[in-house]
Short mmCIF file of N, CA, C and O in Angstrom, two decimals:
data_model
loop_
_atom_site.label_atom_id
_atom_site.label_comp_id
_atom_site.label_asym_id
_atom_site.label_seq_id
_atom_site.Cartn_x
_atom_site.Cartn_y
_atom_site.Cartn_z
N MET A 1 18.12 10.03 -6.05
CA MET A 1 17.47 8.76 -5.86
C MET A 1 16.01 8.91 -6.24
O MET A 1 15.45 9.99 -6.14
N LYS A 2 15.42 7.83 -6.66
CA LYS A 2 14.00 7.84 -7.03
C LYS A 2 13.21 7.17 -5.92
O LYS A 2 13.54 6.08 -5.48
N LEU A 3 12.15 7.85 -5.45
CA LEU A 3 11.25 7.30 -4.44
C LEU A 3 9.99 6.79 -5.10
O LEU A 3 9.56 7.32 -6.13
N TYR A 4 9.37 5.79 -4.50
CA TYR A 4 8.15 5.17 -5.02
C TYR A 4 7.12 5.10 -3.90
O TYR A 4 7.46 4.76 -2.76
N ARG A 5 5.88 5.42 -4.22
CA ARG A 5 4.75 5.26 -3.29
C ARG A 5 3.58 4.68 -4.04
O ARG A 5 3.40 4.95 -5.23
N PHE A 6 2.76 3.91 -3.33
CA PHE A 6 1.50 3.44 -3.88
C PHE A 6 0.40 4.03 -3.02
O PHE A 6 0.32 3.75 -1.82
N LEU A 7 -0.40 4.88 -3.63
CA LEU A 7 -1.50 5.53 -2.91
C LEU A 7 -2.77 4.72 -3.11
O LEU A 7 -3.06 4.29 -4.22
N SER A 8 -3.52 4.52 -2.04
CA SER A 8 -4.79 3.81 -2.17
C SER A 8 -5.82 4.39 -1.23
O SER A 8 -5.48 5.03 -0.23
N GLU A 9 -7.07 4.19 -1.59
CA GLU A 9 -8.17 4.78 -0.82
C GLU A 9 -9.48 4.24 -1.39
O GLU A 9 -9.50 3.73 -2.51
N GLU A 10 -10.55 4.38 -0.63
CA GLU A 10 -11.86 4.05 -1.18
C GLU A 10 -12.12 4.96 -2.39
O GLU A 10 -11.55 6.05 -2.48
N ASP A 11 -12.97 4.51 -3.28
CA ASP A 11 -13.28 5.27 -4.49
C ASP A 11 -14.22 6.43 -4.16
O ASP A 11 -15.42 6.40 -4.42
N THR A 12 -13.63 7.45 -3.54
CA THR A 12 -14.34 8.69 -3.19
C THR A 12 -13.45 9.86 -3.56
O THR A 12 -12.32 9.66 -4.03
N SER A 13 -13.91 11.05 -3.30
CA SER A 13 -13.08 12.22 -3.59
C SER A 13 -11.81 12.21 -2.73
O SER A 13 -10.82 12.85 -3.10
N ALA A 14 -11.80 11.48 -1.62
CA ALA A 14 -10.61 11.40 -0.77
C ALA A 14 -9.42 10.84 -1.55
O ALA A 14 -8.28 11.29 -1.38
N PHE A 15 -9.67 9.87 -2.42
CA PHE A 15 -8.60 9.32 -3.25
C PHE A 15 -8.05 10.37 -4.19
O PHE A 15 -6.84 10.55 -4.31
N CYS A 16 -8.93 11.10 -4.85
CA CYS A 16 -8.50 12.16 -5.77
C CYS A 16 -7.70 13.23 -5.03
O CYS A 16 -6.69 13.72 -5.54
N HIS A 17 -8.13 13.57 -3.83
CA HIS A 17 -7.39 14.58 -3.04
C HIS A 17 -6.02 14.06 -2.64
O HIS A 17 -5.04 14.81 -2.63
N LYS A 18 -5.92 12.77 -2.31
CA LYS A 18 -4.63 12.18 -1.93
C LYS A 18 -3.65 12.24 -3.10
O LYS A 18 -2.49 12.63 -2.93
N VAL A 19 -4.12 11.89 -4.30
CA VAL A 19 -3.26 11.93 -5.48
C VAL A 19 -2.92 13.38 -5.84
O VAL A 19 -1.77 13.69 -6.14
N THR A 20 -3.89 14.28 -5.77
CA THR A 20 -3.65 15.69 -6.07
C THR A 20 -2.62 16.28 -5.12
O THR A 20 -1.72 17.02 -5.55
N ASP A 21 -2.71 15.94 -3.85
CA ASP A 21 -1.73 16.42 -2.86
C ASP A 21 -0.32 15.95 -3.22
O ASP A 21 0.63 16.72 -3.21
N ALA A 22 -0.20 14.67 -3.58
CA ALA A 22 1.11 14.13 -3.96
C ALA A 22 1.65 14.84 -5.20
O ALA A 22 2.84 15.21 -5.25
N LEU A 23 0.81 15.07 -6.21
CA LEU A 23 1.26 15.75 -7.43
C LEU A 23 1.74 17.16 -7.11
O LEU A 23 2.74 17.63 -7.67
N ASN A 24 1.06 17.84 -6.21
CA ASN A 24 1.45 19.20 -5.85
C ASN A 24 2.69 19.25 -4.97
O ASN A 24 3.27 20.32 -4.78
N LYS A 25 3.12 18.10 -4.46
CA LYS A 25 4.36 18.01 -3.69
C LYS A 25 5.50 17.48 -4.56
O LYS A 25 6.56 17.14 -4.06
N GLY A 26 5.28 17.42 -5.87
CA GLY A 26 6.34 17.05 -6.80
C GLY A 26 6.37 15.59 -7.22
O GLY A 26 7.24 15.20 -7.99
N TRP A 27 5.46 14.77 -6.73
CA TRP A 27 5.39 13.39 -7.16
C TRP A 27 4.80 13.33 -8.57
O TRP A 27 4.05 14.21 -8.97
N GLU A 28 5.17 12.30 -9.34
CA GLU A 28 4.65 12.13 -10.70
C GLU A 28 3.94 10.79 -10.80
O GLU A 28 4.36 9.81 -10.19
N LEU A 29 2.86 10.76 -11.60
CA LEU A 29 2.14 9.51 -11.80
C LEU A 29 3.07 8.48 -12.43
O LEU A 29 3.90 8.80 -13.28
N TYR A 30 2.90 7.22 -12.02
CA TYR A 30 3.71 6.14 -12.55
C TYR A 30 2.76 4.99 -12.89
O TYR A 30 2.19 4.36 -12.01
N GLY A 31 2.56 4.76 -14.15
CA GLY A 31 1.66 3.70 -14.57
C GLY A 31 0.21 4.14 -14.52
O GLY A 31 -0.12 5.29 -14.25
N SER A 32 -0.65 3.18 -14.75
CA SER A 32 -2.09 3.45 -14.79
C SER A 32 -2.71 3.26 -13.40
O SER A 32 -2.22 2.46 -12.61
N PRO A 33 -3.80 3.96 -13.14
CA PRO A 33 -4.50 3.73 -11.88
C PRO A 33 -5.15 2.35 -11.89
O PRO A 33 -5.34 1.74 -12.94
N THR A 34 -5.49 1.87 -10.70
CA THR A 34 -6.13 0.57 -10.59
C THR A 34 -7.36 0.69 -9.70
O THR A 34 -7.46 1.61 -8.89
N GLN A 35 -8.28 -0.22 -9.88
CA GLN A 35 -9.51 -0.21 -9.10
C GLN A 35 -9.90 -1.66 -8.82
O GLN A 35 -9.74 -2.52 -9.69
N THR A 36 -10.39 -1.95 -7.62
CA THR A 36 -10.82 -3.30 -7.29
C THR A 36 -11.94 -3.25 -6.26
O THR A 36 -12.06 -2.28 -5.50
N TRP A 37 -12.73 -4.29 -6.24
CA TRP A 37 -13.83 -4.39 -5.29
C TRP A 37 -13.31 -5.02 -4.00
O TRP A 37 -12.70 -6.09 -4.03
N ASP A 38 -13.50 -4.35 -2.88
CA ASP A 38 -13.13 -4.86 -1.56
C ASP A 38 -14.36 -5.58 -0.99
O ASP A 38 -15.27 -4.96 -0.48
N HIS A 39 -14.37 -6.89 -1.11
CA HIS A 39 -15.54 -7.68 -0.68
C HIS A 39 -15.80 -7.53 0.82
O HIS A 39 -16.95 -7.43 1.24
N ALA A 40 -14.74 -7.52 1.61
CA ALA A 40 -14.90 -7.44 3.07
C ALA A 40 -15.57 -6.14 3.50
O ALA A 40 -16.43 -6.13 4.37
N ALA A 41 -15.16 -5.03 2.88
CA ALA A 41 -15.70 -3.72 3.25
C ALA A 41 -16.91 -3.32 2.41
O ALA A 41 -17.64 -2.39 2.75
N GLY A 42 -17.10 -4.00 1.28
CA GLY A 42 -18.21 -3.68 0.40
C GLY A 42 -18.05 -2.36 -0.33
O GLY A 42 -19.03 -1.67 -0.59
N VAL A 43 -16.80 -2.01 -0.70
CA VAL A 43 -16.53 -0.74 -1.39
C VAL A 43 -15.52 -0.96 -2.52
O VAL A 43 -14.77 -1.93 -2.51
N MET A 44 -15.52 -0.03 -3.47
CA MET A 44 -14.48 0.00 -4.49
C MET A 44 -13.27 0.69 -3.90
O MET A 44 -13.39 1.64 -3.13
N ARG A 45 -12.09 0.21 -4.24
CA ARG A 45 -10.83 0.84 -3.82
C ARG A 45 -10.04 1.21 -5.05
O ARG A 45 -10.02 0.47 -6.05
N CYS A 46 -9.38 2.36 -4.99
CA CYS A 46 -8.55 2.86 -6.08
C CYS A 46 -7.09 2.86 -5.63
O CYS A 46 -6.79 2.99 -4.45
N GLY A 47 -6.20 2.77 -6.60
CA GLY A 47 -4.77 2.85 -6.32
C GLY A 47 -4.04 3.53 -7.45
O GLY A 47 -4.46 3.47 -8.61
N GLN A 48 -2.95 4.21 -7.10
CA GLN A 48 -2.12 4.88 -8.10
C GLN A 48 -0.69 4.92 -7.59
O GLN A 48 -0.43 5.33 -6.47
N SER A 49 0.24 4.48 -8.43
CA SER A 49 1.66 4.58 -8.11
C SER A 49 2.16 5.96 -8.47
O SER A 49 1.74 6.53 -9.48
N VAL A 50 3.07 6.48 -7.65
CA VAL A 50 3.72 7.76 -7.92
C VAL A 50 5.21 7.63 -7.62
O VAL A 50 5.62 6.81 -6.80
N VAL A 51 6.02 8.41 -8.31
CA VAL A 51 7.47 8.43 -8.10
C VAL A 51 7.95 9.87 -7.98
O VAL A 51 7.28 10.80 -8.44
N LYS A 52 9.12 10.02 -7.35
CA LYS A 52 9.69 11.35 -7.18
C LYS A 52 11.20 11.22 -7.11
O LYS A 52 11.73 10.35 -6.43
N GLU A 53 11.89 12.10 -7.81
CA GLU A 53 13.35 12.17 -7.80
C GLU A 53 13.77 13.14 -6.69
O GLU A 53 13.26 14.27 -6.64
N VAL A 54 14.64 12.70 -5.76
CA VAL A 54 15.10 13.55 -4.66
C VAL A 54 16.60 13.38 -4.47
O VAL A 54 17.19 12.41 -4.94
N GLU A 55 17.19 14.31 -3.76
CA GLU A 55 18.61 14.25 -3.42
C GLU A 55 18.84 13.22 -2.31
O GLU A 55 17.94 12.93 -1.53
N GLY A 56 20.04 12.70 -2.23
CA GLY A 56 20.41 11.85 -1.12
C GLY A 56 20.42 10.37 -1.46
O GLY A 56 20.20 9.97 -2.60
N ASP A 57 20.70 9.59 -0.43
CA ASP A 57 20.78 8.15 -0.57
C ASP A 57 19.57 7.49 0.08
O ASP A 57 19.02 8.00 1.06
N TYR A 58 19.21 6.34 -0.42
CA TYR A 58 18.05 5.63 0.10
C TYR A 58 18.30 5.10 1.51
O TYR A 58 19.38 4.64 1.84
N SER A 59 17.27 5.16 2.31
CA SER A 59 17.26 4.58 3.65
C SER A 59 15.83 4.14 3.95
O SER A 59 14.89 4.86 3.65
N PRO A 60 15.64 2.98 4.56
CA PRO A 60 14.29 2.53 4.90
C PRO A 60 13.58 3.44 5.90
O PRO A 60 12.38 3.36 6.07
N GLU A 61 14.33 4.33 6.54
CA GLU A 61 13.74 5.26 7.51
C GLU A 61 13.10 6.49 6.85
O GLU A 61 12.49 7.31 7.53
N ILE A 62 13.25 6.64 5.54
CA ILE A 62 12.68 7.79 4.84
C ILE A 62 11.17 7.77 5.00
O ILE A 62 10.52 6.75 4.80
N LYS A 63 10.60 8.90 5.41
CA LYS A 63 9.15 9.06 5.53
C LYS A 63 8.63 9.52 4.17
O LYS A 63 8.67 10.71 3.86
N LEU A 64 8.14 8.60 3.36
CA LEU A 64 7.74 8.92 2.00
C LEU A 64 6.63 9.95 1.94
O LEU A 64 6.61 10.79 1.05
N GLY A 65 5.72 9.93 2.87
CA GLY A 65 4.62 10.90 2.89
C GLY A 65 5.07 12.31 3.21
O GLY A 65 4.34 13.26 2.98
N GLU A 66 6.28 12.45 3.72
CA GLU A 66 6.80 13.78 4.07
C GLU A 66 7.70 14.34 2.99
O GLU A 66 8.23 15.44 3.13
N GLN A 67 7.91 13.59 1.93
CA GLN A 67 8.80 14.04 0.85
C GLN A 67 8.06 14.92 -0.13
O GLN A 67 6.93 14.79 -0.40
#
């Protein structure tokens, strides 16, 4: 089965670390990164989709961050 996650964070090194952690756990980049201005918080936010192929059947109870 293929799993999908959308990672997001303020535009700081924390975002890069979040994506790097996912890549090192076997996730692959999916599409282009995105960036937008968060007017309420007054910060830039980044996002990146990632996918991963795993064994088993899909269930909404799957903890995607633990895969």
